Short mmCIF file of C-alpha atoms in Angstrom, two decimals:
data_model
loop_
_atom_site.label_atom_id
_atom_site.label_comp_id
_atom_site.label_asym_id
_atom_site.label_seq_id
_atom_site.Cartn_x
_atom_site.Cartn_y
_atom_site.Cartn_z
CA MET T 1 -223.52 7.02 -133.96
CA PHE T 2 -220.21 5.13 -134.05
CA ARG T 3 -220.97 3.50 -130.70
CA TRP T 4 -224.26 2.16 -132.00
CA PHE T 5 -222.55 0.63 -135.02
CA ALA T 6 -219.91 -0.93 -132.77
CA LEU T 7 -222.59 -2.38 -130.46
CA ILE T 8 -224.53 -3.84 -133.39
CA ALA T 9 -221.32 -5.34 -134.76
CA LEU T 10 -220.47 -6.96 -131.40
CA LEU T 11 -223.98 -8.38 -131.06
CA ALA T 12 -223.75 -9.79 -134.58
CA ILE T 13 -220.40 -11.41 -133.80
CA ALA T 14 -221.75 -12.85 -130.54
CA ALA T 15 -224.83 -14.22 -132.31
CA GLY T 16 -222.64 -15.75 -134.99
CA LEU T 17 -220.42 -17.46 -132.41
CA ALA T 18 -223.44 -18.71 -130.48
CA GLY T 19 -224.97 -20.14 -133.65
CA THR T 20 -221.70 -21.82 -134.59
CA LEU T 21 -221.33 -23.42 -131.14
CA ALA T 22 -224.97 -24.59 -131.15
CA SER T 23 -224.64 -26.20 -134.59
CA VAL T 24 -221.50 -28.14 -133.73
CA PRO T 25 -222.31 -31.40 -131.90
CA GLY T 26 -220.25 -32.27 -128.82
CA THR T 27 -220.34 -32.65 -125.04
CA MET T 28 -218.21 -31.18 -122.28
CA LEU T 29 -217.60 -33.17 -119.10
CA LEU T 30 -216.48 -31.53 -115.85
CA GLU T 31 -215.53 -33.68 -112.83
CA TRP T 32 -214.68 -32.24 -109.40
CA GLY T 33 -214.58 -34.60 -106.44
CA ASP T 34 -217.89 -36.49 -106.31
CA TYR T 35 -219.48 -34.03 -108.68
CA ARG T 36 -219.84 -34.68 -112.38
CA ILE T 37 -221.32 -32.21 -114.84
CA ALA T 38 -221.99 -33.04 -118.46
CA THR T 39 -223.26 -30.31 -120.82
CA SER T 40 -222.99 -29.03 -124.36
CA VAL T 41 -220.30 -26.60 -125.49
CA ALA T 42 -222.85 -23.84 -126.08
CA VAL T 43 -224.27 -24.08 -122.56
CA PHE T 44 -220.75 -24.13 -121.07
CA ALA T 45 -219.77 -21.03 -123.03
CA LEU T 46 -222.93 -19.23 -121.87
CA ALA T 47 -222.27 -20.19 -118.25
CA LEU T 48 -218.69 -19.01 -118.51
CA LEU T 49 -219.85 -15.67 -119.94
CA VAL T 50 -222.38 -15.21 -117.12
CA LEU T 51 -219.68 -15.99 -114.58
CA LEU T 52 -217.35 -13.39 -116.07
CA VAL T 53 -220.11 -10.77 -116.04
CA VAL T 54 -220.89 -11.50 -112.37
CA VAL T 55 -217.22 -11.26 -111.42
CA ALA T 56 -216.86 -7.96 -113.27
CA LEU T 57 -219.91 -6.52 -111.51
CA LEU T 58 -218.64 -7.66 -108.11
CA TYR T 59 -215.25 -6.08 -108.81
CA ARG T 60 -216.83 -2.77 -109.79
CA MET T 61 -218.96 -2.81 -106.64
CA TRP T 62 -215.87 -3.50 -104.54
CA ARG T 63 -214.00 -0.63 -106.15
CA ALA T 64 -216.95 1.74 -105.67
CA VAL T 65 -217.21 0.88 -101.98
CA ARG T 66 -213.46 1.25 -101.51
CA ARG T 67 -213.33 4.66 -103.24
CA ALA T 68 -216.52 6.06 -101.68
CA PRO T 69 -214.76 8.04 -98.90
CA GLN T 70 -212.33 9.66 -101.34
CA SER T 71 -215.13 10.41 -103.79
CA LEU T 72 -217.05 12.19 -101.05
CA ILE T 73 -213.96 14.21 -100.18
CA ASP T 74 -213.42 15.10 -103.86
CA MET T 75 -217.05 16.14 -104.28
CA ARG T 76 -216.83 18.34 -101.20
CA GLN T 77 -213.57 19.90 -102.40
CA GLU T 78 -215.01 20.52 -105.86
CA ARG T 79 -218.05 22.20 -104.35
CA ARG T 80 -215.79 24.30 -102.10
CA GLN T 81 -213.67 25.40 -105.06
CA ARG T 82 -216.74 26.25 -107.11
CA ARG T 83 -218.04 28.47 -104.31
CA GLY T 84 -214.59 30.00 -103.91
CA PHE T 85 -214.31 30.87 -107.58
CA GLU T 86 -217.80 32.35 -107.50
CA ALA T 87 -216.72 34.56 -104.60
CA LEU T 88 -213.54 35.47 -106.47
CA SER T 89 -215.49 36.50 -109.58
CA ARG T 90 -217.95 38.57 -107.56
CA GLY T 91 -215.09 40.21 -105.68
CA LEU T 92 -213.32 41.22 -108.89
CA VAL T 93 -216.57 42.67 -110.24
CA ALA T 94 -217.00 44.60 -106.97
CA VAL T 95 -213.47 46.00 -107.26
CA ALA T 96 -214.15 47.11 -110.83
CA ALA T 97 -217.39 48.74 -109.66
CA GLY T 98 -215.67 50.46 -106.71
CA ASP T 99 -217.84 48.69 -104.11
CA ALA T 100 -215.38 48.41 -101.21
CA ASP T 101 -217.71 46.57 -98.80
CA ALA T 102 -218.75 43.90 -101.30
CA ALA T 103 -215.16 43.48 -102.47
CA ASP T 104 -213.92 42.98 -98.91
CA LYS T 105 -216.68 40.48 -98.12
CA GLN T 106 -216.06 38.40 -101.23
CA ALA T 107 -212.26 38.60 -100.75
CA ARG T 108 -212.53 37.14 -97.23
CA ARG T 109 -214.92 34.45 -98.49
CA ALA T 110 -212.63 33.54 -101.40
CA ALA T 111 -209.59 33.43 -99.10
CA HIS T 112 -211.44 31.03 -96.76
CA LEU T 113 -212.53 28.73 -99.56
CA LEU T 114 -209.48 28.84 -101.84
CA ASP T 115 -206.62 29.26 -99.34
CA ASP T 116 -203.67 31.29 -100.73
CA ARG T 117 -204.25 31.18 -104.45
CA PRO T 118 -202.60 34.01 -106.44
CA LEU T 119 -205.87 35.58 -107.58
CA THR T 120 -207.22 35.44 -104.04
CA MET T 121 -204.28 37.39 -102.67
CA LEU T 122 -204.57 39.88 -105.52
CA LEU T 123 -208.26 40.39 -104.74
CA GLN T 124 -207.48 40.90 -101.05
CA ALA T 125 -204.82 43.50 -101.90
CA GLN T 126 -207.11 45.36 -104.30
CA SER T 127 -209.94 45.26 -101.79
CA ALA T 128 -207.65 46.74 -99.14
CA GLN T 129 -206.60 49.51 -101.53
CA LEU T 130 -210.24 50.22 -102.31
CA ARG T 131 -210.89 50.65 -98.59
CA GLY T 132 -207.90 52.95 -98.31
CA ASP T 133 -206.00 50.48 -96.14
CA GLU T 134 -202.56 50.77 -97.73
CA LEU T 135 -200.88 48.86 -94.88
CA ALA T 136 -203.06 45.79 -95.49
CA ALA T 137 -202.50 46.09 -99.23
CA THR T 138 -198.75 46.25 -98.66
CA LYS T 139 -198.95 43.11 -96.53
CA PHE T 140 -200.73 41.17 -99.28
CA PHE T 141 -198.45 42.49 -102.03
CA THR T 142 -195.39 41.57 -99.95
CA ALA T 143 -196.76 38.05 -99.45
CA MET T 144 -197.30 37.74 -103.19
CA ARG T 145 -193.77 39.00 -103.83
CA SER T 146 -192.33 36.16 -101.74
CA GLN T 147 -193.93 33.45 -103.90
CA SER T 148 -192.45 32.69 -107.30
CA GLU T 149 -195.78 32.35 -109.13
CA THR T 150 -197.07 35.71 -107.83
CA ALA T 151 -193.81 37.64 -107.45
CA PHE T 152 -194.40 39.87 -110.48
CA LEU T 153 -197.95 40.79 -109.43
CA GLY T 154 -196.74 41.57 -105.92
CA LEU T 155 -193.93 43.77 -107.23
CA ARG T 156 -196.34 45.58 -109.53
CA GLY T 157 -198.64 46.35 -106.61
CA LEU T 158 -195.79 47.59 -104.42
CA LEU T 159 -194.45 49.64 -107.33
CA SER T 160 -197.82 51.31 -107.87
CA GLN T 161 -197.97 52.19 -104.16
CA ALA T 162 -194.45 53.65 -104.18
CA MET T 163 -195.20 55.74 -107.27
CA LYS T 164 -198.43 56.97 -105.70
CA ARG T 165 -196.55 58.36 -102.72
CA GLN T 166 -193.81 59.67 -105.09
CA ASP T 167 -191.05 57.61 -103.54
CA TRP T 168 -189.01 57.51 -106.73
CA GLN T 169 -185.96 55.70 -105.34
CA GLN T 170 -188.07 52.86 -103.93
CA SER T 171 -190.09 52.81 -107.15
CA LEU T 172 -186.89 52.47 -109.16
CA ARG T 173 -185.66 49.53 -107.05
CA LEU T 174 -188.97 47.71 -107.34
CA ALA T 175 -189.19 48.36 -111.10
CA GLU T 176 -185.67 47.01 -111.63
CA GLU T 177 -186.53 43.86 -109.65
CA ALA T 178 -189.74 43.38 -111.65
CA TYR T 179 -187.82 43.93 -114.89
CA GLN T 180 -185.55 41.00 -114.02
CA LEU T 181 -188.66 38.80 -113.80
CA ASN T 182 -190.43 40.08 -116.92
CA PRO T 183 -188.27 42.15 -119.29
CA LYS T 184 -190.85 41.86 -122.10
CA SER T 185 -193.62 43.75 -120.30
CA GLU T 186 -194.16 46.97 -122.27
CA TRP T 187 -195.88 48.63 -119.29
CA LEU T 188 -192.93 47.83 -117.06
CA VAL T 189 -190.34 48.95 -119.62
CA ARG T 190 -192.06 52.33 -120.02
CA THR T 191 -192.44 52.70 -116.23
CA LEU T 192 -188.78 51.88 -115.59
CA TYR T 193 -187.78 54.25 -118.37
CA ASP T 194 -189.81 57.11 -116.86
CA LEU T 195 -188.35 56.40 -113.42
CA ASN T 196 -184.82 56.51 -114.79
CA LYS T 197 -185.62 59.91 -116.31
CA GLU T 198 -187.25 61.09 -113.08
CA THR T 199 -184.11 60.25 -111.11
CA GLY T 200 -181.71 61.64 -113.74
CA ARG T 201 -180.28 58.27 -114.76
CA TRP T 202 -179.92 59.18 -118.42
CA THR T 203 -177.35 56.51 -119.32
CA GLU T 204 -179.43 53.72 -117.74
CA ALA T 205 -182.55 54.99 -119.52
CA GLU T 206 -180.73 54.97 -122.86
CA GLN T 207 -179.44 51.42 -122.27
CA LEU T 208 -182.98 50.31 -121.41
CA LEU T 209 -184.27 51.77 -124.67
CA ASP T 210 -181.54 49.94 -126.61
CA ARG T 211 -182.34 46.58 -124.97
CA SER T 212 -186.09 47.02 -125.41
CA THR T 213 -185.74 47.95 -129.07
CA THR T 214 -183.46 44.97 -129.71
CA ALA T 215 -185.94 42.67 -127.96
CA LYS T 216 -188.79 44.29 -129.97
CA VAL T 217 -190.64 45.30 -126.81
CA LEU T 218 -190.64 48.88 -128.14
CA SER T 219 -190.50 49.92 -131.79
CA ALA T 220 -187.67 52.00 -133.23
CA ALA T 221 -190.20 54.67 -134.25
CA ASP T 222 -191.24 55.09 -130.60
CA THR T 223 -187.73 55.14 -129.17
CA GLY T 224 -186.11 57.59 -131.61
CA PRO T 225 -187.52 60.83 -130.15
CA GLU T 226 -187.13 59.45 -126.62
CA ARG T 227 -183.46 58.64 -127.20
CA ALA T 228 -182.92 62.18 -128.52
CA GLU T 229 -184.59 63.60 -125.40
CA LEU T 230 -182.32 61.49 -123.16
CA LEU T 231 -179.20 62.66 -124.94
CA TYR T 232 -180.36 66.28 -124.72
CA ARG T 233 -180.97 65.96 -120.96
CA LYS T 234 -177.62 64.28 -120.53
CA SER T 235 -175.87 67.08 -122.45
CA LEU T 236 -177.29 69.65 -120.00
CA GLU T 237 -175.25 68.00 -117.24
CA THR T 238 -171.99 68.00 -119.22
CA THR T 239 -169.77 70.68 -120.69
CA GLY T 240 -167.20 71.18 -123.40
CA GLU T 241 -166.61 68.67 -126.15
CA ASP T 242 -168.59 65.96 -124.36
CA ALA T 243 -171.70 68.13 -124.31
CA LEU T 244 -171.22 69.03 -127.97
CA ARG T 245 -170.79 65.37 -128.99
CA ILE T 246 -173.82 64.19 -127.01
CA VAL T 247 -176.23 66.90 -128.18
CA ARG T 248 -175.07 66.54 -131.79
CA LYS T 249 -176.03 62.87 -131.60
CA ALA T 250 -179.46 63.87 -130.27
CA VAL T 251 -180.02 66.24 -133.21
CA ASP T 252 -178.89 63.55 -135.68
CA ILE T 253 -181.44 61.13 -134.21
CA ASP T 254 -184.28 63.67 -134.13
CA PRO T 255 -183.67 66.81 -136.22
CA GLY T 256 -187.00 68.20 -135.00
CA HIS T 257 -185.99 68.26 -131.32
CA VAL T 258 -186.13 71.97 -130.48
CA GLY T 259 -184.23 71.83 -127.17
CA ALA T 260 -181.38 69.77 -128.60
CA ALA T 261 -181.06 71.96 -131.70
CA ALA T 262 -181.05 75.14 -129.62
CA ARG T 263 -178.39 73.77 -127.25
CA LEU T 264 -176.20 72.57 -130.11
CA ALA T 265 -176.46 75.97 -131.80
CA ARG T 266 -175.53 77.77 -128.57
CA LEU T 267 -172.50 75.53 -128.07
CA LEU T 268 -171.41 76.16 -131.66
CA ILE T 269 -171.87 79.93 -131.22
CA ALA T 270 -169.72 79.76 -128.08
CA GLU T 271 -166.97 78.28 -130.23
CA GLY T 272 -167.42 80.99 -132.88
CA ARG T 273 -168.99 78.62 -135.43
CA HIS T 274 -171.92 80.87 -136.29
CA ARG T 275 -172.58 79.57 -139.81
CA LYS T 276 -172.80 76.02 -138.55
CA ALA T 277 -175.26 77.13 -135.85
CA VAL T 278 -177.38 78.90 -138.49
CA GLY T 279 -177.57 75.69 -140.53
CA ILE T 280 -178.67 73.67 -137.49
CA ILE T 281 -181.46 76.13 -136.66
CA GLU T 282 -182.70 76.32 -140.25
CA ARG T 283 -182.83 72.53 -140.55
CA THR T 284 -184.81 72.19 -137.33
CA TRP T 285 -187.09 75.12 -138.21
CA ALA T 286 -188.12 73.28 -141.37
CA LYS T 287 -189.46 70.50 -139.17
CA GLN T 288 -190.53 72.24 -135.95
CA PRO T 289 -190.56 76.07 -135.73
CA ASP T 290 -190.29 77.40 -132.19
CA PRO T 291 -189.70 80.82 -130.54
CA GLU T 292 -186.59 79.51 -128.74
CA LEU T 293 -185.02 78.67 -132.10
CA ALA T 294 -185.73 82.18 -133.38
CA GLU T 295 -183.89 83.74 -130.43
CA VAL T 296 -180.86 81.52 -130.99
CA TYR T 297 -181.01 82.23 -134.74
CA TRP T 298 -180.77 85.97 -134.21
CA THR T 299 -177.76 85.40 -132.00
CA ALA T 300 -176.14 83.13 -134.58
CA LYS T 301 -176.76 85.73 -137.32
CA GLU T 302 -175.24 88.38 -135.04
CA CYS T 303 -178.23 90.69 -135.36
CA THR T 304 -177.11 93.87 -133.64
CA ASP T 305 -180.20 95.94 -134.51
CA ALA T 306 -183.91 95.51 -135.25
CA LEU T 307 -183.58 95.73 -139.04
CA LYS T 308 -181.05 92.90 -139.11
CA LYS T 309 -183.46 90.82 -137.02
CA VAL T 310 -186.20 91.42 -139.60
CA LYS T 311 -183.97 90.29 -142.44
CA ALA T 312 -182.87 87.24 -140.48
CA ALA T 313 -186.49 86.41 -139.63
CA GLN T 314 -187.48 86.67 -143.29
CA GLN T 315 -184.67 84.29 -144.22
CA LEU T 316 -185.70 81.85 -141.50
CA LYS T 317 -189.30 82.04 -142.69
CA LEU T 318 -188.24 80.63 -146.06
CA CYS T 319 -187.38 77.31 -144.33
CA ASN T 320 -191.07 76.82 -143.43
CA PRO T 321 -193.09 79.62 -145.05
CA ASP T 322 -196.61 78.33 -144.34
CA HIS T 323 -196.17 77.71 -140.62
CA PRO T 324 -197.81 80.32 -138.31
CA GLU T 325 -194.66 80.50 -136.17
CA SER T 326 -192.69 81.70 -139.21
CA ARG T 327 -195.12 84.60 -139.67
CA ILE T 328 -195.14 85.39 -135.95
CA THR T 329 -191.33 85.54 -135.91
CA VAL T 330 -191.22 88.01 -138.79
CA ALA T 331 -194.03 90.07 -137.24
CA THR T 332 -192.26 90.20 -133.86
CA ALA T 333 -189.05 91.47 -135.44
CA ALA T 334 -191.01 93.92 -137.63
CA LEU T 335 -192.81 95.40 -134.61
CA GLU T 336 -189.47 95.94 -132.92
CA ALA T 337 -188.18 97.67 -136.08
CA GLN T 338 -191.45 99.66 -136.39
CA LEU T 339 -192.14 98.20 -139.83
CA TRP T 340 -195.91 98.24 -139.39
CA GLY T 341 -196.79 97.08 -142.88
CA GLU T 342 -194.51 94.04 -142.67
CA ALA T 343 -195.92 93.18 -139.25
CA ARG T 344 -199.54 93.54 -140.39
CA SER T 345 -199.10 91.51 -143.58
CA ASN T 346 -197.75 88.58 -141.56
CA LEU T 347 -200.22 88.82 -138.67
CA GLU T 348 -203.49 89.36 -140.52
CA SER T 349 -203.12 86.06 -142.39
CA ILE T 350 -203.19 84.16 -139.06
CA ALA T 351 -205.45 86.48 -137.04
CA GLY T 352 -208.71 84.74 -137.89
CA GLU T 353 -211.33 83.22 -135.63
CA ASP T 354 -208.89 80.59 -134.37
CA ALA T 355 -206.05 83.03 -133.66
CA SER T 356 -203.89 82.12 -130.67
CA PRO T 357 -203.60 84.44 -127.62
CA ARG T 358 -200.05 85.25 -128.72
CA VAL T 359 -201.24 86.49 -132.12
CA CYS T 360 -204.00 88.51 -130.46
CA ARG T 361 -201.49 90.27 -128.20
CA LEU T 362 -199.24 91.07 -131.16
CA MET T 363 -202.27 92.51 -133.01
CA ALA T 364 -203.07 94.63 -129.95
CA THR T 365 -199.51 95.96 -129.90
CA LEU T 366 -199.68 96.69 -133.63
CA GLU T 367 -203.02 98.56 -133.45
CA GLU T 368 -201.83 100.77 -130.62
CA ALA T 369 -198.32 101.37 -132.01
CA GLU T 370 -199.32 102.04 -135.63
CA ASN T 371 -202.69 103.75 -135.30
CA GLY T 372 -202.95 104.65 -131.62
CA ASP T 373 -206.27 102.79 -131.63
CA ALA T 374 -206.68 101.89 -127.95
CA ALA T 375 -210.20 100.53 -128.49
CA ARG T 376 -209.12 97.94 -131.07
CA ALA T 377 -206.07 97.11 -129.00
CA ARG T 378 -208.34 96.47 -125.98
CA MET T 379 -210.59 94.27 -128.15
CA TRP T 380 -207.59 92.11 -129.10
CA LEU T 381 -206.40 91.89 -125.49
CA LEU T 382 -209.86 90.81 -124.31
CA ARG T 383 -209.91 88.15 -126.99
CA ALA T 384 -206.48 86.94 -125.86
CA ALA T 385 -207.73 86.76 -122.28
CA ARG T 386 -210.77 84.71 -123.35
CA GLU T 387 -208.54 82.27 -125.26
CA ASP T 388 -206.25 81.94 -122.24
CA SER T 389 -209.24 81.26 -119.99
CA ALA T 390 -210.65 78.67 -122.41
CA SER T 391 -207.29 76.90 -122.57
CA ALA T 392 -206.99 76.85 -118.78
CA THR T 393 -210.49 75.42 -118.45
CA ALA T 394 -209.92 72.74 -121.10
CA SER T 395 -206.58 71.54 -119.70
CA PRO T 396 -207.89 69.77 -116.55
CA THR T 397 -210.63 68.14 -118.59
CA THR T 398 -208.10 66.87 -121.10
CA GLU T 399 -205.85 65.52 -118.35
CA ALA T 400 -208.75 63.79 -116.63
CA ALA T 401 -209.83 62.17 -119.88
CA ALA T 402 -206.27 60.96 -120.48
#
């Protein structure tokens, strides 16, 4: 719309100028050699305008002729690139669909049309992996690694290959190199962290968590339990005061870490600090009851007989009274002390339709020990076996879905 207004305005201005020139009397005289031209100003202006238009057209024609070869080359290159990108798109779709033959065909076509573009090399590497040709994939990933714009993608491909063949040392080296290129990649940070744990580099893993949290690649909520796990693992490889200091830090970071709490309690017991160990176990039990904690608790309470274990279990239960593990702990100690009523009152409240195999086995033991009822005991054992079988069947499905 604006262009039309501009054109109308220009035409109006031109018409106004033409009218002005035509209304003003006067003659223009042009002499050149033996030639003499006399005309009005309006006619001269019109002739000059026509001349300028002709010159402009001739100049445009000259430019078009001069640029024709390059234009043809550009058109051919544009068409070649368009076909190359079409092949690239089809190849990526084929890789996603798992069609190895189509992916390989389109990868070769894209490589021919687009030369060594990053996406082309990536498609060739993925196509080779889809065919099971790891050597060819390694060649492409290595070529990508040598170019600055594709170095990270090449390293990621080589890293995935190394992890697939469980070459953890090579994986660690590649992950560290990739981390230097892109320290803000959450996938890479988590991979490097797992590799440090896999190779027992607890200090390096902890430093990585600190840097990633500071850089806000990982949140503090995510790294807290992980840092506690690292410190716990590190404490297992140390002894004495160093082990005590490290594992205490782990428990301070994550009071619900069962392994760290149990190790700290054992170290305190070894030093004769039983009351302190009891407090550690009770604090962790309030957050995460676990059979390992119960065993350490009985040691910390110096339970020398079954009745003392029952009393200790009842005291521990008060830290988390509604948790099934609290009831199981009391029931286990009660069965050992032959307190059948105490055992039954704790087990029956959690022995419903969703009872765990562990509860079913304890019920079987109780029925046979208290009443000598082998039939009911067998019923509970069969139920425990069914639950174990169901869990074993569900586990691979869950892992595959993950």
